[in-house]
Coordinates of C-alpha atoms in Angstrom, one line a residue:
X14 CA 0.0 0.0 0.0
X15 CA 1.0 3.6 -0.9
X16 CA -1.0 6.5 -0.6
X17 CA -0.5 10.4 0.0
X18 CA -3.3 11.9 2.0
X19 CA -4.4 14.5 4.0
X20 CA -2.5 14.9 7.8
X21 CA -5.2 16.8 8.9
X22 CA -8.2 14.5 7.3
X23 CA -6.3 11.5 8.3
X24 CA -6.1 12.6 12.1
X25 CA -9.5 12.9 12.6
X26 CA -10.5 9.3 10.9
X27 CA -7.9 8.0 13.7
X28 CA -9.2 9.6 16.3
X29 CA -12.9 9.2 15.8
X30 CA -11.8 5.3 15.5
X31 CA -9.4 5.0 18.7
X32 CA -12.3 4.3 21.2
X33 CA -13.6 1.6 18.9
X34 CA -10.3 0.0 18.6
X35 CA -10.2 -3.6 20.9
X36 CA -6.9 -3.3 22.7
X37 CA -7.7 -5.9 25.1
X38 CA -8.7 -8.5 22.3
X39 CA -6.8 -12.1 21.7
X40 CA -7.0 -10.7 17.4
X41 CA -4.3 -8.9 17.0
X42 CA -5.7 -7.2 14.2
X43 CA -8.8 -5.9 16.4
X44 CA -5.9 -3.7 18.7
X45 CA -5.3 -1.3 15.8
X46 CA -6.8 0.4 13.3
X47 CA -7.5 -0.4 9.5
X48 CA -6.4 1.6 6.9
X49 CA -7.7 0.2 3.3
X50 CA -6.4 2.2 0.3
X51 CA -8.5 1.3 -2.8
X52 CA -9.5 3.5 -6.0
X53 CA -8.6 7.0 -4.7
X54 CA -10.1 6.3 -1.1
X55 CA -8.7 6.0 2.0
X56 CA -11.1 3.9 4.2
X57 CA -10.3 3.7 8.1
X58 CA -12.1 1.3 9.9
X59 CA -11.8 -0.1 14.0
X60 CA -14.0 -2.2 15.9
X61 CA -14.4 -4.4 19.0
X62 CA -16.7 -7.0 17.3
X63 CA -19.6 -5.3 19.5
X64 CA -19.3 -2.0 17.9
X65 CA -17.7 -0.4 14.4
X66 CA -16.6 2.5 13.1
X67 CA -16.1 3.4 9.7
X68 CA -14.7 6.6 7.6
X69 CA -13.6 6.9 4.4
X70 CA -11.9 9.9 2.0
X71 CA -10.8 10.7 -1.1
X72 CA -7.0 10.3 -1.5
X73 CA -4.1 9.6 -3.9
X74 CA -3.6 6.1 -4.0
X75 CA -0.6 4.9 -5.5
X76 CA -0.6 1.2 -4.6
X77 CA -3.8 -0.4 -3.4
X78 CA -3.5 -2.5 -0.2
X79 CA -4.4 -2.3 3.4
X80 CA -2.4 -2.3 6.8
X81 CA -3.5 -2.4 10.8
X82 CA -1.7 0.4 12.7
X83 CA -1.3 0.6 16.5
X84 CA -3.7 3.2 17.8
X85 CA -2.0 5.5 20.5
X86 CA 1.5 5.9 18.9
X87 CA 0.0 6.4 15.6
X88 CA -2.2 9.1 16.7
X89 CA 0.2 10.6 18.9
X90 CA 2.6 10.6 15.8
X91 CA 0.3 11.8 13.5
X92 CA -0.6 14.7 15.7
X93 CA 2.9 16.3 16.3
X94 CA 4.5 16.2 12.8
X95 CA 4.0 19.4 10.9
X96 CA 2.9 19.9 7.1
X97 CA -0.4 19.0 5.9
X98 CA 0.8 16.0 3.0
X99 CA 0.9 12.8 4.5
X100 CA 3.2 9.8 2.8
X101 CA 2.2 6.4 4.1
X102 CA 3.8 3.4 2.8
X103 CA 3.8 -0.2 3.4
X104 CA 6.8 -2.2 3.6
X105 CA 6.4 -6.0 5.0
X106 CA 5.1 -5.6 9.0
X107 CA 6.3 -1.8 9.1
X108 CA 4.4 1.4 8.0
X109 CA 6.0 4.1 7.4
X110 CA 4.8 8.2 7.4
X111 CA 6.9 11.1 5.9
X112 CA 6.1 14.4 6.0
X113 CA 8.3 17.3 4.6
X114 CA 10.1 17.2 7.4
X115 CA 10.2 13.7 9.3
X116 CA 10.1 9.7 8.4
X117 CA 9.0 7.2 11.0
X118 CA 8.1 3.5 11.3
X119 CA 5.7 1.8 13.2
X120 CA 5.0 -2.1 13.3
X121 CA 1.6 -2.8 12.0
X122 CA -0.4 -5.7 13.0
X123 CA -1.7 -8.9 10.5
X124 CA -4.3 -7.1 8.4
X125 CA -6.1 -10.5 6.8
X126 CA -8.3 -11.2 9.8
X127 CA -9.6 -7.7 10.0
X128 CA -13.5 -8.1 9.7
X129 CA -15.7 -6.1 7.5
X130 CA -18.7 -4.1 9.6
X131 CA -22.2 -5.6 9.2
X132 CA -24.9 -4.0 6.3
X133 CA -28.0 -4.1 8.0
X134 CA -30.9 -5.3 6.0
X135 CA -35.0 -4.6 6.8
X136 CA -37.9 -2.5 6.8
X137 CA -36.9 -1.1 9.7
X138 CA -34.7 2.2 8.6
X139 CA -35.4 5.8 8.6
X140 CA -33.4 9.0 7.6
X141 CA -32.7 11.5 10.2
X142 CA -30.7 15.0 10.3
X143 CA -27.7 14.0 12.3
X144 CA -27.8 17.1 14.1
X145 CA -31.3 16.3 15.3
X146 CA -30.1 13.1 16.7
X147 CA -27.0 15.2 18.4
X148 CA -28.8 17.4 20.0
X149 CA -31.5 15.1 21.5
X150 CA -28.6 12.3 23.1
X151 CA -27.0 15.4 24.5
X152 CA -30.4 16.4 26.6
X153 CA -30.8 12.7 27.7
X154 CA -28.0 10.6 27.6
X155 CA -26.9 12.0 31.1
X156 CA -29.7 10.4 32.8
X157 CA -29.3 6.9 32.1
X158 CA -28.1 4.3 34.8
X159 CA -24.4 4.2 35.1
X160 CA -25.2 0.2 36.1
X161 CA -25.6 -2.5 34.2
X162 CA -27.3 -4.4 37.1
X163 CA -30.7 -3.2 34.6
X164 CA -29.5 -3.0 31.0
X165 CA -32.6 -1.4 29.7
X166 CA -32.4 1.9 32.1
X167 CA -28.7 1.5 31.3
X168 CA -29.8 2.7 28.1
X169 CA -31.6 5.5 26.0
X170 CA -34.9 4.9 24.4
X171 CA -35.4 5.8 21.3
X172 CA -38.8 5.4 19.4
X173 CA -40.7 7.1 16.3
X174 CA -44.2 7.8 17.2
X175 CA -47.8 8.2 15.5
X176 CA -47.2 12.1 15.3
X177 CA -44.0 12.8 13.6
X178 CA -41.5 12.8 15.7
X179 CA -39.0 10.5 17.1
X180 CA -38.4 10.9 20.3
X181 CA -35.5 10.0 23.5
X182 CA -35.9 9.0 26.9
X183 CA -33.2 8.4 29.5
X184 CA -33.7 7.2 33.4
X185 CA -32.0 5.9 36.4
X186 CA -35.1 5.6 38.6
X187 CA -34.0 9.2 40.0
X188 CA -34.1 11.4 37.7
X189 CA -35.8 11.5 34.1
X190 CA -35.3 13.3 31.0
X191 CA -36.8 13.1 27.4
X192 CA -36.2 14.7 24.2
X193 CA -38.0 14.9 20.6
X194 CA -37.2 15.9 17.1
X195 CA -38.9 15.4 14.0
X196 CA -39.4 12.0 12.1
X197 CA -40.4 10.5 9.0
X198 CA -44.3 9.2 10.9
X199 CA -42.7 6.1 11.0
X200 CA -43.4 3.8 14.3
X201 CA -40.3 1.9 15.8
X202 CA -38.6 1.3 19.3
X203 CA -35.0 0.6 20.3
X204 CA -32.9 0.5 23.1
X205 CA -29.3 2.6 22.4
X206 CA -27.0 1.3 25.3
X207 CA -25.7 4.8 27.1
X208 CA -22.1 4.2 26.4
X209 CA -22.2 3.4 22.7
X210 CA -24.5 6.4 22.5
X211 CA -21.6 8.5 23.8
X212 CA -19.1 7.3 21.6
X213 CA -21.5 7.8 18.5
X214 CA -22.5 11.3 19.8
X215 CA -18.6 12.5 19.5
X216 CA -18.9 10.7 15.5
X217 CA -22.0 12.8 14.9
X218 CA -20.1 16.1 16.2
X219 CA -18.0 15.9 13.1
X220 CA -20.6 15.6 10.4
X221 CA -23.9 16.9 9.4
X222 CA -26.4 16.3 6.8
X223 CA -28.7 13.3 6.6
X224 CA -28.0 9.9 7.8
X225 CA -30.0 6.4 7.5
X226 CA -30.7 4.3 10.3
X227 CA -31.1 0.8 10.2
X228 CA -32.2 -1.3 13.3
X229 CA -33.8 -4.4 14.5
X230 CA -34.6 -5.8 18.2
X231 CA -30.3 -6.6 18.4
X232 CA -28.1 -4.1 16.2
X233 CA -27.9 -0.4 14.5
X234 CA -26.1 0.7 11.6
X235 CA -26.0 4.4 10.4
X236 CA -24.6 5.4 7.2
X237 CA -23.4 8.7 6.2
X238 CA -22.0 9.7 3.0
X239 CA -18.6 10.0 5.1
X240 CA -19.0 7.5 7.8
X241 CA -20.9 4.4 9.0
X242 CA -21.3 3.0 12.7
X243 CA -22.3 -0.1 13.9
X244 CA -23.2 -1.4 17.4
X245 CA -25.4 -3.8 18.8
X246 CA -28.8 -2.9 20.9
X247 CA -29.9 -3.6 25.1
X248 CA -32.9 -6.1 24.6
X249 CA -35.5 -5.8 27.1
X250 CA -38.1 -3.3 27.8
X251 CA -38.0 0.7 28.9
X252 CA -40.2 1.5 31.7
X253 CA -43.5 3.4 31.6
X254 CA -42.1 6.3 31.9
X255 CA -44.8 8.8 30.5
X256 CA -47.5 7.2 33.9
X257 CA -45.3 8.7 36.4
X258 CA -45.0 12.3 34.8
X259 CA -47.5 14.8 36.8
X260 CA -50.5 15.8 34.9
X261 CA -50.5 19.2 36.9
X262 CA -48.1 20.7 39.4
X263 CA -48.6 22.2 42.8
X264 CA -46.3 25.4 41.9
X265 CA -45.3 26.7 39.1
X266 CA -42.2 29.8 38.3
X267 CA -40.5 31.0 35.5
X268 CA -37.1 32.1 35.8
X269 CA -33.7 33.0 34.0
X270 CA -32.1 29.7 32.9
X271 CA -28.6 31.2 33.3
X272 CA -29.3 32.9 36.9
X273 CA -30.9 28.9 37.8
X274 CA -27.7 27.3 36.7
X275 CA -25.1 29.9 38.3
X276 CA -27.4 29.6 41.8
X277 CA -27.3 26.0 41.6
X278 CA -23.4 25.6 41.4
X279 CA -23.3 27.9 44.2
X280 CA -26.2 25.4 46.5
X281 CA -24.2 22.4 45.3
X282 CA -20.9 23.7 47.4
X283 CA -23.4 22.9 50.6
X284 CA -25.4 20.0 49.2
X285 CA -24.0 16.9 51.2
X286 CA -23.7 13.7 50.2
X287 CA -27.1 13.1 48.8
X288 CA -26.7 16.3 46.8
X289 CA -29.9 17.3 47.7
X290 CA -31.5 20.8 47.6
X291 CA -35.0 22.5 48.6
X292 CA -36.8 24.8 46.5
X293 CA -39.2 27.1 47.6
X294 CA -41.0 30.0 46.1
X295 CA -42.5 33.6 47.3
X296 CA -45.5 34.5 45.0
X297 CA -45.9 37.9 46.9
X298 CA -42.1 38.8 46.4
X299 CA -41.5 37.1 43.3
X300 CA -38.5 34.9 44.7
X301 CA -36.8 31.6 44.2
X302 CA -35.6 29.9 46.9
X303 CA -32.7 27.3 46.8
X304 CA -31.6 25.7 50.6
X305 CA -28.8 23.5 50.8
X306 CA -27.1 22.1 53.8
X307 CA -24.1 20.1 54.9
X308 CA -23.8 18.3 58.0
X309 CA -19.9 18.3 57.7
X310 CA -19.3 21.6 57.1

């Protein structure tokens, strides 16, 4: 393989796939990262068996082949050389990257055992604005259980409804939160484990446009024109969250969302172990109470 690329292009493929990247796994291969070079395109591609990235751009391909490159001393070399042309050339077990400036080697791992990521087929697919998806993970993924004692509130429903939209909910039994964007109308449920929906939330932050979803009761694949991700679903069954939400409320305020949050940081300080807090509110004077308090100090 022998290809001149695009440092800057080339650095963010790595690092988008380094969390993907097995480094714990008996395959050598699935410690690295793939790098496929193959009619002008570069494709990089990591995954743990369980999960898969994939990202792939246009390059100068001089000699088609592919190679499996360690992840943290490739990004870590990658990042500190200077000039934007990247050389990368195979030779046997060793890759190596010039620049204007530098050459270095690196021992690459056995490439013919790298697997391919799964193409999804079914019915069950819909196209989405990846910043839609973005922005509702990022209001709900912070509630989800941190334990995998229940798998299913370990996780973030997501489900397309009668009306449109698609919407997200995220619980540990504490706290709740949901979010909604718009949909094709179509009907469908899943279960996004909290974790992978992290690592696919810092893929989407690099992209927009539309994406397609494919999904059944065990796996998700999205493809992008630049990207694809795979990962495989929580089966069991989100609780009822929607019986539990108040149909009225006993007191009701409106206030400033950034006076809330700089208040709030300033009750945590006292909040104790239980990070609790007390709200109260003054009709007549128009207040907002917040009382914190901590045994210890």
């Amino acid at each position: 393989m022998e290809i001149i690329c695009s440092r800057s292009e080339f650095a963010k493929g790595l690092k988008l796939a380094e969390s993907l990247a097995d480094r714990v796994s008996a395959l050598s291969a699935l410690q690295g990262i793939l790098l496929e070079a193959s009619k002008n395109t570069l494709t990089i591609r990591s995954t743990d068996l369980n999960t898969g990235f994939e990202m792939s751009f246009v390059t100068q391909v001089k000699k088609e082949g592919r190679a499996v490159i360690p992840v943290r001393p490739s990004i870590q070399l990658v990042s500190s050389v200077s000039g934007e042309a990247l050389h990368i050339e195979t030779d046997g077990a060793a890759i190596h990257f010039t620049t204007q400036n530098t050459t270095s080697s690196v021992k690459g791992y056995p490439s013919d055992d790298f697997p391919k990521l799964p193409r999804l087929k079914g019915e069950n697919r819909i196209t989405i604005a990846a910043a839609d998806f973005l922005s509702a993970v990022r209001k709900t993924v912070f509630s989800a259980s941190r334990s995998d004692i229940r798998p299913e509130i370990a996780s973030v429903w997501v489900r397309g409804i009668s009306d449109g939209l698609v919407k997200m909910a995220a619980t540990d039994s504490f706290r709740l939160s949901e979010a909604s964007f718009k949909g094709d109308g179509r009907i469908f449920s899943f279960l996004f484990p909290w974790k992978r929906l992290v690592e696919f939330a810092k893929i989407l932050e690099q992209f927009d446009g539309p994406m397609e979803c494919i999904f059944d009761g065990q796996q998700f694949f999205a493809s992008h024109k630049d990207f694809s991700y795979f990962t495989r679903l929580t089966e069991g069954k989100f609780p009822d969250y929607e019986q539990v939400i108040p149909t009225s409320f006993i007191s009701e305020a409106v206030v400033s969302r950034v006076e809330l949050i700089a208040n709030l940081r300033v009750a945590g300080i006292f909040s104790g172990q239980l990070k609790e807090g007390r709200f109260k509110t003054y009709p007549s004077d128009q207040l907002l109470e917040i009382l914190t308090t901590s045994n210890d100090i």
